[in-house]
mmCIF file with all atom_site columns, C-alpha atoms in Angstrom:
data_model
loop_
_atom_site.group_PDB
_atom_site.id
_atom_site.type_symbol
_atom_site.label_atom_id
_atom_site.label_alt_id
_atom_site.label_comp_id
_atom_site.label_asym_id
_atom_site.label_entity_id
_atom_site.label_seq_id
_atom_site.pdbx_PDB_ins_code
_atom_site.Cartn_x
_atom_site.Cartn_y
_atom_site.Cartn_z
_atom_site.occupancy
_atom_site.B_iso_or_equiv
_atom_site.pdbx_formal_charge
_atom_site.auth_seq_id
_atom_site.auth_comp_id
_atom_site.auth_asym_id
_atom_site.auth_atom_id
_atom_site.pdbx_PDB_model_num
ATOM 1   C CA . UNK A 1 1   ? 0.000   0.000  0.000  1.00 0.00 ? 8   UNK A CA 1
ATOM 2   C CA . UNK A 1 2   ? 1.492   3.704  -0.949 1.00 0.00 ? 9   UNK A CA 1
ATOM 3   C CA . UNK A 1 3   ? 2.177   5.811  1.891  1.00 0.00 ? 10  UNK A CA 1
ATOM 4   C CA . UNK A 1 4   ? -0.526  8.311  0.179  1.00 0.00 ? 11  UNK A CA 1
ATOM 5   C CA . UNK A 1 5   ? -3.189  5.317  0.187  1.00 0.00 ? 12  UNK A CA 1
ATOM 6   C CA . UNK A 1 6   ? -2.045  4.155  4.140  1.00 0.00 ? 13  UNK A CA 1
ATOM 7   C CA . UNK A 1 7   ? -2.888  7.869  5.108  1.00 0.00 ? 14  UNK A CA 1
ATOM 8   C CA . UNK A 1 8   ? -6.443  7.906  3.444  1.00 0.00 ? 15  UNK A CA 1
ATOM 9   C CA . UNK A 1 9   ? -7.161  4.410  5.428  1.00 0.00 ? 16  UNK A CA 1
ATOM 10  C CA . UNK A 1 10  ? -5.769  6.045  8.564  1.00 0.00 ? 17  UNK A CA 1
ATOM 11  C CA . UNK A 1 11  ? -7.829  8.923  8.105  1.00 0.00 ? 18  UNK A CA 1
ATOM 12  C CA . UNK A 1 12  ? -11.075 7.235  7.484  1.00 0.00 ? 19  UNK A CA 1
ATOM 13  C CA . UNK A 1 13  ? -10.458 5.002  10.530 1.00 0.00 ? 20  UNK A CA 1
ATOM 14  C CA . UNK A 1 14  ? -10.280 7.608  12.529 1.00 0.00 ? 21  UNK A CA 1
ATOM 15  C CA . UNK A 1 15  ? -13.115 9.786  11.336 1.00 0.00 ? 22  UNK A CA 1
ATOM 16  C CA . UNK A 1 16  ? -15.297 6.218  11.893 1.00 0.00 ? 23  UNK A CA 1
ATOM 17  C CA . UNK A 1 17  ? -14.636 7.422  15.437 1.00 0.00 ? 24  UNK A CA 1
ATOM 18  C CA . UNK A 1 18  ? -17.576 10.315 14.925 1.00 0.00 ? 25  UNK A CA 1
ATOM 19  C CA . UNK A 1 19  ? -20.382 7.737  15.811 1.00 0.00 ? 26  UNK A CA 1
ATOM 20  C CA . UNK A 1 20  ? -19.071 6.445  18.818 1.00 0.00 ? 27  UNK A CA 1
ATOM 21  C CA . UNK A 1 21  ? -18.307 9.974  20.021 1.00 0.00 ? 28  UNK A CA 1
ATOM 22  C CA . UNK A 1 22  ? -22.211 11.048 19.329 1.00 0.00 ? 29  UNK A CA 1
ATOM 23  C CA . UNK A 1 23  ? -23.424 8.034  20.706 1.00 0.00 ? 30  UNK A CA 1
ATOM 24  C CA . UNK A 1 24  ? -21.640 8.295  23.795 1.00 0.00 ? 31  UNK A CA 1
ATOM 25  C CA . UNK A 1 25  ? -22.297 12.121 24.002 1.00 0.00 ? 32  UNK A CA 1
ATOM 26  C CA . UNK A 1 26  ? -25.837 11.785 23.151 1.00 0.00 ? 33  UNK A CA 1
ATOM 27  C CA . UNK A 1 27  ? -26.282 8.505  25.576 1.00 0.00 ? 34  UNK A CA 1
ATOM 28  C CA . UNK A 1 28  ? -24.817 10.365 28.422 1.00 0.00 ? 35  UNK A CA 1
ATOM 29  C CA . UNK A 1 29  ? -26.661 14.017 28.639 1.00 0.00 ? 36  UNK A CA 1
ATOM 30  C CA . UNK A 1 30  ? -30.022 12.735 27.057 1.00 0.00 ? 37  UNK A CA 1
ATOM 31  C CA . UNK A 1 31  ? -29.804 9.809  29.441 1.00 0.00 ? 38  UNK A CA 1
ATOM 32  C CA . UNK A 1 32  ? -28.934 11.914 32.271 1.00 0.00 ? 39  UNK A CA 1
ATOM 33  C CA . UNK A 1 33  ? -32.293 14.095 31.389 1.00 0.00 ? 40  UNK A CA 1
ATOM 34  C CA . UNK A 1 34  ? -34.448 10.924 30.350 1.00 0.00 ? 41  UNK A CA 1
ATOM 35  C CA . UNK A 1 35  ? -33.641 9.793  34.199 1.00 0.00 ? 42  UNK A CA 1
ATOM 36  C CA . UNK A 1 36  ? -35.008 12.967 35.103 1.00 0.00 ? 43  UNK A CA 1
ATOM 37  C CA . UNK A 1 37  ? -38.108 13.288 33.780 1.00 0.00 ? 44  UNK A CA 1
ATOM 38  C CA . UNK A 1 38  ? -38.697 9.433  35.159 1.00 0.00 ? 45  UNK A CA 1
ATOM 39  C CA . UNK A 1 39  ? -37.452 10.062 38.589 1.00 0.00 ? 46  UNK A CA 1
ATOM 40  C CA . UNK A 1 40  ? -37.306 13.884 39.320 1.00 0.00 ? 47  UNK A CA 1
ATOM 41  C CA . UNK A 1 41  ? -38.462 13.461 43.148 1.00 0.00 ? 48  UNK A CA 1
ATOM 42  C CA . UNK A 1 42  ? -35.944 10.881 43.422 1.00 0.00 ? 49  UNK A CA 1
ATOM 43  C CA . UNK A 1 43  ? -33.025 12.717 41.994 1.00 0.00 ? 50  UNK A CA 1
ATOM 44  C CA . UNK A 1 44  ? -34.081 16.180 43.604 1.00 0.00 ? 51  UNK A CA 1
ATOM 45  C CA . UNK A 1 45  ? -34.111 14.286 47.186 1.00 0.00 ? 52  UNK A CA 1
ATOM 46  C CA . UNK A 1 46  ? -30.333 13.034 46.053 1.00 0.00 ? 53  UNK A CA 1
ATOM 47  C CA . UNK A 1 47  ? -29.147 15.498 44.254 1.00 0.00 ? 54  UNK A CA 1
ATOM 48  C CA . UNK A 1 48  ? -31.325 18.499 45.103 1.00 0.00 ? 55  UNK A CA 1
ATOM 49  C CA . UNK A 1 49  ? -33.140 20.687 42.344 1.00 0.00 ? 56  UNK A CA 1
ATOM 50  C CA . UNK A 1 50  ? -31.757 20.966 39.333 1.00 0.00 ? 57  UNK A CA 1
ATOM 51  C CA . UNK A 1 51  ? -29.632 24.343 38.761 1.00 0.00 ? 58  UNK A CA 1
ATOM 52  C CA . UNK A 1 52  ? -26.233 24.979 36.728 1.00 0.00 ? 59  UNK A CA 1
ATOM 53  C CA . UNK A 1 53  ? -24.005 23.479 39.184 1.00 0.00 ? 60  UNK A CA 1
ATOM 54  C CA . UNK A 1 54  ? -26.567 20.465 39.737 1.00 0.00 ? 61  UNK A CA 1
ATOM 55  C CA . UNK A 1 55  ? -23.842 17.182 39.531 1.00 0.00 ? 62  UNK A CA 1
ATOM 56  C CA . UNK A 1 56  ? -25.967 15.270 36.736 1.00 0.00 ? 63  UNK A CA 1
ATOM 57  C CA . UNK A 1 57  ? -26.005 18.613 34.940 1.00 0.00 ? 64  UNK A CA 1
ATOM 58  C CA . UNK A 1 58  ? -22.161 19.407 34.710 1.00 0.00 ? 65  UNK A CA 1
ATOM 59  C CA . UNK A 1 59  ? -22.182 15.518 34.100 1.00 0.00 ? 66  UNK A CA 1
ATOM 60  C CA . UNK A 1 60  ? -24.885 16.307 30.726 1.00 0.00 ? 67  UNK A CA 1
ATOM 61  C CA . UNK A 1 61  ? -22.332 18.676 29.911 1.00 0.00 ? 68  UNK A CA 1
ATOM 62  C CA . UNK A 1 62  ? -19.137 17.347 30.189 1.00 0.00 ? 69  UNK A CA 1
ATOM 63  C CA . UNK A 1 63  ? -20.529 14.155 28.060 1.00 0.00 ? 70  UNK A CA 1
ATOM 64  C CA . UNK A 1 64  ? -18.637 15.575 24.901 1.00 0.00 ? 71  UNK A CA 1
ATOM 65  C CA . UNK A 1 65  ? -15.525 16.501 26.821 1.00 0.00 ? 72  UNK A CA 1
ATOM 66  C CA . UNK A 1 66  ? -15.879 12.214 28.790 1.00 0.00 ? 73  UNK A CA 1
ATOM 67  C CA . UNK A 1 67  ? -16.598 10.654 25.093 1.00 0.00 ? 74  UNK A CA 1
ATOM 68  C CA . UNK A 1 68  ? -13.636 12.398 23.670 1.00 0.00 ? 75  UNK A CA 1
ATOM 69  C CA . UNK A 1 69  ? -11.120 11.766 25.791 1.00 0.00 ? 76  UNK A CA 1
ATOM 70  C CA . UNK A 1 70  ? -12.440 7.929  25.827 1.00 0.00 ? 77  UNK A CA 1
ATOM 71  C CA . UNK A 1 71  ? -12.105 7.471  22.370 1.00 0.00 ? 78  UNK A CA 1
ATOM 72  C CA . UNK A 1 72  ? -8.285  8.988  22.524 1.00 0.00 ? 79  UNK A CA 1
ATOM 73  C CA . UNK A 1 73  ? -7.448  7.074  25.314 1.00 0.00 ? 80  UNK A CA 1
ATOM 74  C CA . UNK A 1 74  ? -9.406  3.824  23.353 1.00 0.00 ? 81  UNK A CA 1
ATOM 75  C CA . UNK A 1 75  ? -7.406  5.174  19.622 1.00 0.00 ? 82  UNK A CA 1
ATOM 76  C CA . UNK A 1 76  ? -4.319  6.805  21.129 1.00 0.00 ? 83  UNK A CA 1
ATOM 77  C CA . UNK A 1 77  ? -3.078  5.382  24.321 1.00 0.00 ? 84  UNK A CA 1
ATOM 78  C CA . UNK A 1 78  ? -1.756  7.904  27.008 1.00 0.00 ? 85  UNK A CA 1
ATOM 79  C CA . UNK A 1 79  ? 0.695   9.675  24.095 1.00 0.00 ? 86  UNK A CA 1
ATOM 80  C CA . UNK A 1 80  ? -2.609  10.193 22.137 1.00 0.00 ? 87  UNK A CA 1
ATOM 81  C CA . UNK A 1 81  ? -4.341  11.947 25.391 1.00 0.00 ? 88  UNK A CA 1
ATOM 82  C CA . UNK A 1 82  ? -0.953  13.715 26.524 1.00 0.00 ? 89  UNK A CA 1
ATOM 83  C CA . UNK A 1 83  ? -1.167  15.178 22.837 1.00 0.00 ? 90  UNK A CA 1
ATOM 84  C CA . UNK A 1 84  ? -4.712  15.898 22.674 1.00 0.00 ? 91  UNK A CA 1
ATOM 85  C CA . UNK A 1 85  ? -4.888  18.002 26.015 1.00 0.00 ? 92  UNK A CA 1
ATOM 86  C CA . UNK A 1 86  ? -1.377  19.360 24.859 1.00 0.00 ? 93  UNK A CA 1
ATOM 87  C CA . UNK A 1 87  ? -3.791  21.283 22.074 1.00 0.00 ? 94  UNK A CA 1
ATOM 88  C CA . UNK A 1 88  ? -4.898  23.541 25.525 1.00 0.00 ? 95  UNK A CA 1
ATOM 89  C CA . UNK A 1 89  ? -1.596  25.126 25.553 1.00 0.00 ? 96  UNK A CA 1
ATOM 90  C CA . UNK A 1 90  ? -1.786  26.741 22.278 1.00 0.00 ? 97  UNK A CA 1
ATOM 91  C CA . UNK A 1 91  ? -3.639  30.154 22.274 1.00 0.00 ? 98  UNK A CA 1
ATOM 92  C CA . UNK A 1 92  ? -3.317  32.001 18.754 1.00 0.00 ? 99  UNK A CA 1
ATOM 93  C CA . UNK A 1 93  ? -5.399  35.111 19.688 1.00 0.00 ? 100 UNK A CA 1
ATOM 94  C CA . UNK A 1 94  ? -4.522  38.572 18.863 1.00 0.00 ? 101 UNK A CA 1
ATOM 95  C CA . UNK A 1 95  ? -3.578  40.602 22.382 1.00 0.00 ? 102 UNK A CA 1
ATOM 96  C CA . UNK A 1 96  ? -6.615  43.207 20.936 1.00 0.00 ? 103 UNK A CA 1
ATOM 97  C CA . UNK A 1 97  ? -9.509  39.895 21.498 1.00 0.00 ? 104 UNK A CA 1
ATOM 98  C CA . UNK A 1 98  ? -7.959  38.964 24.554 1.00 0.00 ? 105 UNK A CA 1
ATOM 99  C CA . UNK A 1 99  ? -8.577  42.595 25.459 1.00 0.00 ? 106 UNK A CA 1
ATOM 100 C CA . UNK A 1 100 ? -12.104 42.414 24.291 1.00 0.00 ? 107 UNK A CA 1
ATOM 101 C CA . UNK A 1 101 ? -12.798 39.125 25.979 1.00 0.00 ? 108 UNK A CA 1
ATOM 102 C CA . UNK A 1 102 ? -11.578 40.312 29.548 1.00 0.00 ? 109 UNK A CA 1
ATOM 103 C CA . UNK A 1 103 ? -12.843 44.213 29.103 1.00 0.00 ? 110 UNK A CA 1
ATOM 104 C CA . UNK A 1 104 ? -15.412 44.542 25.817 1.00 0.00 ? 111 UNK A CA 1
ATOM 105 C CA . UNK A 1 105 ? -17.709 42.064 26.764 1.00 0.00 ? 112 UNK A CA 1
ATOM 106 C CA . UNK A 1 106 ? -18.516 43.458 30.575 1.00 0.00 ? 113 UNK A CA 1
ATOM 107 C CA . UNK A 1 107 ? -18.214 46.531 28.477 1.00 0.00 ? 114 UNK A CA 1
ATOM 108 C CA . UNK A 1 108 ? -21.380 45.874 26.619 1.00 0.00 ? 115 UNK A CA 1
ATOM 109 C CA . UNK A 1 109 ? -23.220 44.182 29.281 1.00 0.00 ? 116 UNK A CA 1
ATOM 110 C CA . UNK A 1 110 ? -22.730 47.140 31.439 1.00 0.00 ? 117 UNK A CA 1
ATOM 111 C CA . UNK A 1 111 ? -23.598 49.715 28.312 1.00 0.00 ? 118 UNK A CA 1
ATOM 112 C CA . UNK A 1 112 ? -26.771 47.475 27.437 1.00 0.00 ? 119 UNK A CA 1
ATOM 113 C CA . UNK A 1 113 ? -27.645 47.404 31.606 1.00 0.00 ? 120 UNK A CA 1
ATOM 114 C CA . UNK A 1 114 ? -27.459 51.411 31.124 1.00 0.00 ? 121 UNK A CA 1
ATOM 115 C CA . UNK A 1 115 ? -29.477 51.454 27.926 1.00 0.00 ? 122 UNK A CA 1
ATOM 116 C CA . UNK A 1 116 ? -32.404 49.078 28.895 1.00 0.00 ? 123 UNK A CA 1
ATOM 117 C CA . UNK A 1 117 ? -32.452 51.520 32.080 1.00 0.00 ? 124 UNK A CA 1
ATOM 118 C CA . UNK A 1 118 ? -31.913 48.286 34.876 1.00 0.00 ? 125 UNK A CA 1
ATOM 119 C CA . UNK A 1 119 ? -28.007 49.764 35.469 1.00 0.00 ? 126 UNK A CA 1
ATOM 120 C CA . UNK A 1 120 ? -29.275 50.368 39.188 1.00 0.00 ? 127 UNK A CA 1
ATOM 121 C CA . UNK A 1 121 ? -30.681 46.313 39.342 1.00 0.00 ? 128 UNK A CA 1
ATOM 122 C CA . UNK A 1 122 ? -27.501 45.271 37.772 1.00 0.00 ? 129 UNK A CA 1
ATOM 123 C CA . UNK A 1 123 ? -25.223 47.769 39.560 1.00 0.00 ? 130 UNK A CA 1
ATOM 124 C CA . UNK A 1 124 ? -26.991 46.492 43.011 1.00 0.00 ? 131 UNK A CA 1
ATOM 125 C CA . UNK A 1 125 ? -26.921 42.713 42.439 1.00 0.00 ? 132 UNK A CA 1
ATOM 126 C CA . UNK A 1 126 ? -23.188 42.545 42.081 1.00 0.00 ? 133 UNK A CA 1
ATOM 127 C CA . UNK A 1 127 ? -21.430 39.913 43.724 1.00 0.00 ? 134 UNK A CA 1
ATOM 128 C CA . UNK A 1 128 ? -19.188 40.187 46.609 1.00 0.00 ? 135 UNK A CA 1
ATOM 129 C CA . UNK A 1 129 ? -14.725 39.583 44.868 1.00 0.00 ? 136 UNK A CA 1
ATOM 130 C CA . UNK A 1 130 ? -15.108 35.885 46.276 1.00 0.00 ? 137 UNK A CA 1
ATOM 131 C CA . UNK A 1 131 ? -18.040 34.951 45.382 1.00 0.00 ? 138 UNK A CA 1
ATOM 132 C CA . UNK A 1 132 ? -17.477 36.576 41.747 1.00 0.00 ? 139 UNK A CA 1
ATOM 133 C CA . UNK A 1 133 ? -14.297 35.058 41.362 1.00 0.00 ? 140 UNK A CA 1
ATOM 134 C CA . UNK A 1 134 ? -15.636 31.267 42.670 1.00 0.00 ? 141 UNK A CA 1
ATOM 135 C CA . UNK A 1 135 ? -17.976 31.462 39.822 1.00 0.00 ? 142 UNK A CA 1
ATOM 136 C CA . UNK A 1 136 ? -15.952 33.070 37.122 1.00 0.00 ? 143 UNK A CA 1
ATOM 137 C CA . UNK A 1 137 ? -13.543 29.732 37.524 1.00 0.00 ? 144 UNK A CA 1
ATOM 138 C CA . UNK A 1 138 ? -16.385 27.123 37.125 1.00 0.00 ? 145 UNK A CA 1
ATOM 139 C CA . UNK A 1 139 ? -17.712 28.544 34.002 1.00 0.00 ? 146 UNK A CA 1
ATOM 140 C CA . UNK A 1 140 ? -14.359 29.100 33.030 1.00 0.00 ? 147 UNK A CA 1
ATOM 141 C CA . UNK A 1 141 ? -14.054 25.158 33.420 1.00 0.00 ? 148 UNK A CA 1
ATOM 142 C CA . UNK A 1 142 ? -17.476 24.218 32.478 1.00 0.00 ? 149 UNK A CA 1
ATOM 143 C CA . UNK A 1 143 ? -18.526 25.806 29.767 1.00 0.00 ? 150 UNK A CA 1
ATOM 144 C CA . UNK A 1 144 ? -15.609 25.363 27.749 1.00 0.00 ? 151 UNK A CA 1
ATOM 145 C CA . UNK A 1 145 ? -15.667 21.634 28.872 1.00 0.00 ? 152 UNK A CA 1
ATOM 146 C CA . UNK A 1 146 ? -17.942 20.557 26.076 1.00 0.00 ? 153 UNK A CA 1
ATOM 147 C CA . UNK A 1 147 ? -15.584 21.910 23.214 1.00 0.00 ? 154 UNK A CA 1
ATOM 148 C CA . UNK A 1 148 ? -12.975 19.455 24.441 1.00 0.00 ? 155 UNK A CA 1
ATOM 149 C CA . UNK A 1 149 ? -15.518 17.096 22.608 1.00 0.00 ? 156 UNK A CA 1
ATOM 150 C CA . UNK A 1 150 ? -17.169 19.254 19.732 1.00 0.00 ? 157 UNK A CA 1
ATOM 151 C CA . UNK A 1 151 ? -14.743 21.192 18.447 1.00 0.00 ? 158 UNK A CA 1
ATOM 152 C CA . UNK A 1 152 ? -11.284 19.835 19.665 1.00 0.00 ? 159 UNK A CA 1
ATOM 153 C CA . UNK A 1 153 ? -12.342 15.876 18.523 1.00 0.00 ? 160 UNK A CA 1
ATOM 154 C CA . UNK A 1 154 ? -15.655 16.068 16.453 1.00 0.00 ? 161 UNK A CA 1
ATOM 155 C CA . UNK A 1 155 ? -15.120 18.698 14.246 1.00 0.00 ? 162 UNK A CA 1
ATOM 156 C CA . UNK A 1 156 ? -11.373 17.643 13.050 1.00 0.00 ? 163 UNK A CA 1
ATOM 157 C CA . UNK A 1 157 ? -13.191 14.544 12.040 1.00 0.00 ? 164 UNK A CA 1
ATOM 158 C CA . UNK A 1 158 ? -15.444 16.091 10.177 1.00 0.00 ? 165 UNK A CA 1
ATOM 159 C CA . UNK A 1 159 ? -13.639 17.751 8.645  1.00 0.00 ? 166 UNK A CA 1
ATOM 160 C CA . UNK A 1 160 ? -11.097 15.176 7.337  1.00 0.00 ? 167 UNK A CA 1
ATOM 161 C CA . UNK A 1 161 ? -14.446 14.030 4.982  1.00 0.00 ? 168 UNK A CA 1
ATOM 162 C CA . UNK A 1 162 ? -15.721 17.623 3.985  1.00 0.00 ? 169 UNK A CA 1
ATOM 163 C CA . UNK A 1 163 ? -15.099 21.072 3.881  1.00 0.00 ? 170 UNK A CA 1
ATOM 164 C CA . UNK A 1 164 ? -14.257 23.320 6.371  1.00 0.00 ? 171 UNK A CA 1
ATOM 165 C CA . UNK A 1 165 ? -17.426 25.136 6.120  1.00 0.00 ? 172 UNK A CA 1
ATOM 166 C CA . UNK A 1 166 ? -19.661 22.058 5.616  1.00 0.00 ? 173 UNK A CA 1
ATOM 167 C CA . UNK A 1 167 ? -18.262 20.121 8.529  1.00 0.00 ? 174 UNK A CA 1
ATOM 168 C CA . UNK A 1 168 ? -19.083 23.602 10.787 1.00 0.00 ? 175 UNK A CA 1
ATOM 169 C CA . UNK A 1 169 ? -22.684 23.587 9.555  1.00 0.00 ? 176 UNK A CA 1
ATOM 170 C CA . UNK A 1 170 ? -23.105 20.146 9.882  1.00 0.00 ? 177 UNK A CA 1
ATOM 171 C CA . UNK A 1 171 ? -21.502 19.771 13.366 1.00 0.00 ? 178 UNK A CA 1
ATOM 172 C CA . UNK A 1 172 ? -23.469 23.290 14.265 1.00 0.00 ? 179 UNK A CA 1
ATOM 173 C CA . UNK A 1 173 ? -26.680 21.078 13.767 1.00 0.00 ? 180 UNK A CA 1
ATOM 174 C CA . UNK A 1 174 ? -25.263 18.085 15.633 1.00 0.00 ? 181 UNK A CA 1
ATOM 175 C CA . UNK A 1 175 ? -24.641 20.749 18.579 1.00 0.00 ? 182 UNK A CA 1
ATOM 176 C CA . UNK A 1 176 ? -27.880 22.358 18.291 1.00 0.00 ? 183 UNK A CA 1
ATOM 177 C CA . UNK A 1 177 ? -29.447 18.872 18.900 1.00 0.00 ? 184 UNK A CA 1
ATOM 178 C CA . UNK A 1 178 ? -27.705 18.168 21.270 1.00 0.00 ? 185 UNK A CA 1
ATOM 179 C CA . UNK A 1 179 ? -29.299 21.187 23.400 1.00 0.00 ? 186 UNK A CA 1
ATOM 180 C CA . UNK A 1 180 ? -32.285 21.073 22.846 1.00 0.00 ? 187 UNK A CA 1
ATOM 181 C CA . UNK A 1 181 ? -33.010 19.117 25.933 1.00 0.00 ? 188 UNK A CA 1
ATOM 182 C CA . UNK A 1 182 ? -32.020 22.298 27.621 1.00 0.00 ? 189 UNK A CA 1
ATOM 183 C CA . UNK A 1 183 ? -34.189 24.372 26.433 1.00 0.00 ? 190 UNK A CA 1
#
């Protein structure tokens, strides 16, 4: 077999990997909600009421994050994980976003608080620092948790079979599906 032809095989091997990732993402956070709705008194008394930092929640939304690191530790071994989470280390943003990210966006929410005329609600519902800063880091760490799974393993999958563009739609869709349990 040509080295060209070996890399085509290995590539569609691994983009195979795109079911099992779905089913086990899918399986775990609409399995987590379909236990749920059939036992909420049961899980409220265990777990009490669901909220955003409700255990089987951050569970529904780490399932991306659990099924891809599964299916590198199942394809890659510990060198494919260690080089997989290495990907965390690399930040290619301009120091302007960065800017925007940690000033811009308060920015706005502040400026949009002023023009809606609730600045005084917002203004007097602030947070005391430790509080603020507790929950800053867990949505630091959970919501960014999922794109371990969409967009660090799924969508480099997808797009090893289609475009760019195509594989964004079409994973965009797969995400959106995903949520709607949420909502």
């Amino acid at each position: 077999m040509s080295h060209a032809a070996s890399r085509r095989a290995a590539a569609s091997q691994d983009a195979s990997a795109i079911l099992p990732f779905l089913l086990i993402t899918f399986g775990m956070a609409w399995g987590l909600m379909g236990l749920y709705l059939a036992m909420p008194d049961r899980i409220e008394a265990n777990f009490g009421p669901v909220s955003g930092s409700h255990p089987l929640f951050i569970l529904a939304v780490y399932a991306p994050a659990i099924a891809a690191v599964v299916l590198v530790l199942h394809h890659g071994g510990i060198a494919g994980l260690k080089a997989f989470l290495s990907r965390l280390l690399l930040w290619r943003m301009a120091a302007g976003w960065r800017a925007f990210l940690l000033l811009g966006i308060p920015a706005v929410s502040f400026l949009g608080a002023a023009l809606g005329g609730t600045l005084a609600g917002w203004a007097g519902s602030l947070p005391e620092a430790g509080p603020l800063l507790a929950a800053t880091a867990f949505m630091l760490v959970l919501g960014p948790a999922e794109e371990f799974g969409w967009r660090g393993f799924a969508l480099p999958l997808l797009q090893r079979r289609m475009a760019p563009v195509r594989a964004g739609l079409v994973l965009g869709l797969i995400w959106g599906v995903w949520h709607l349990p949420a909502f």
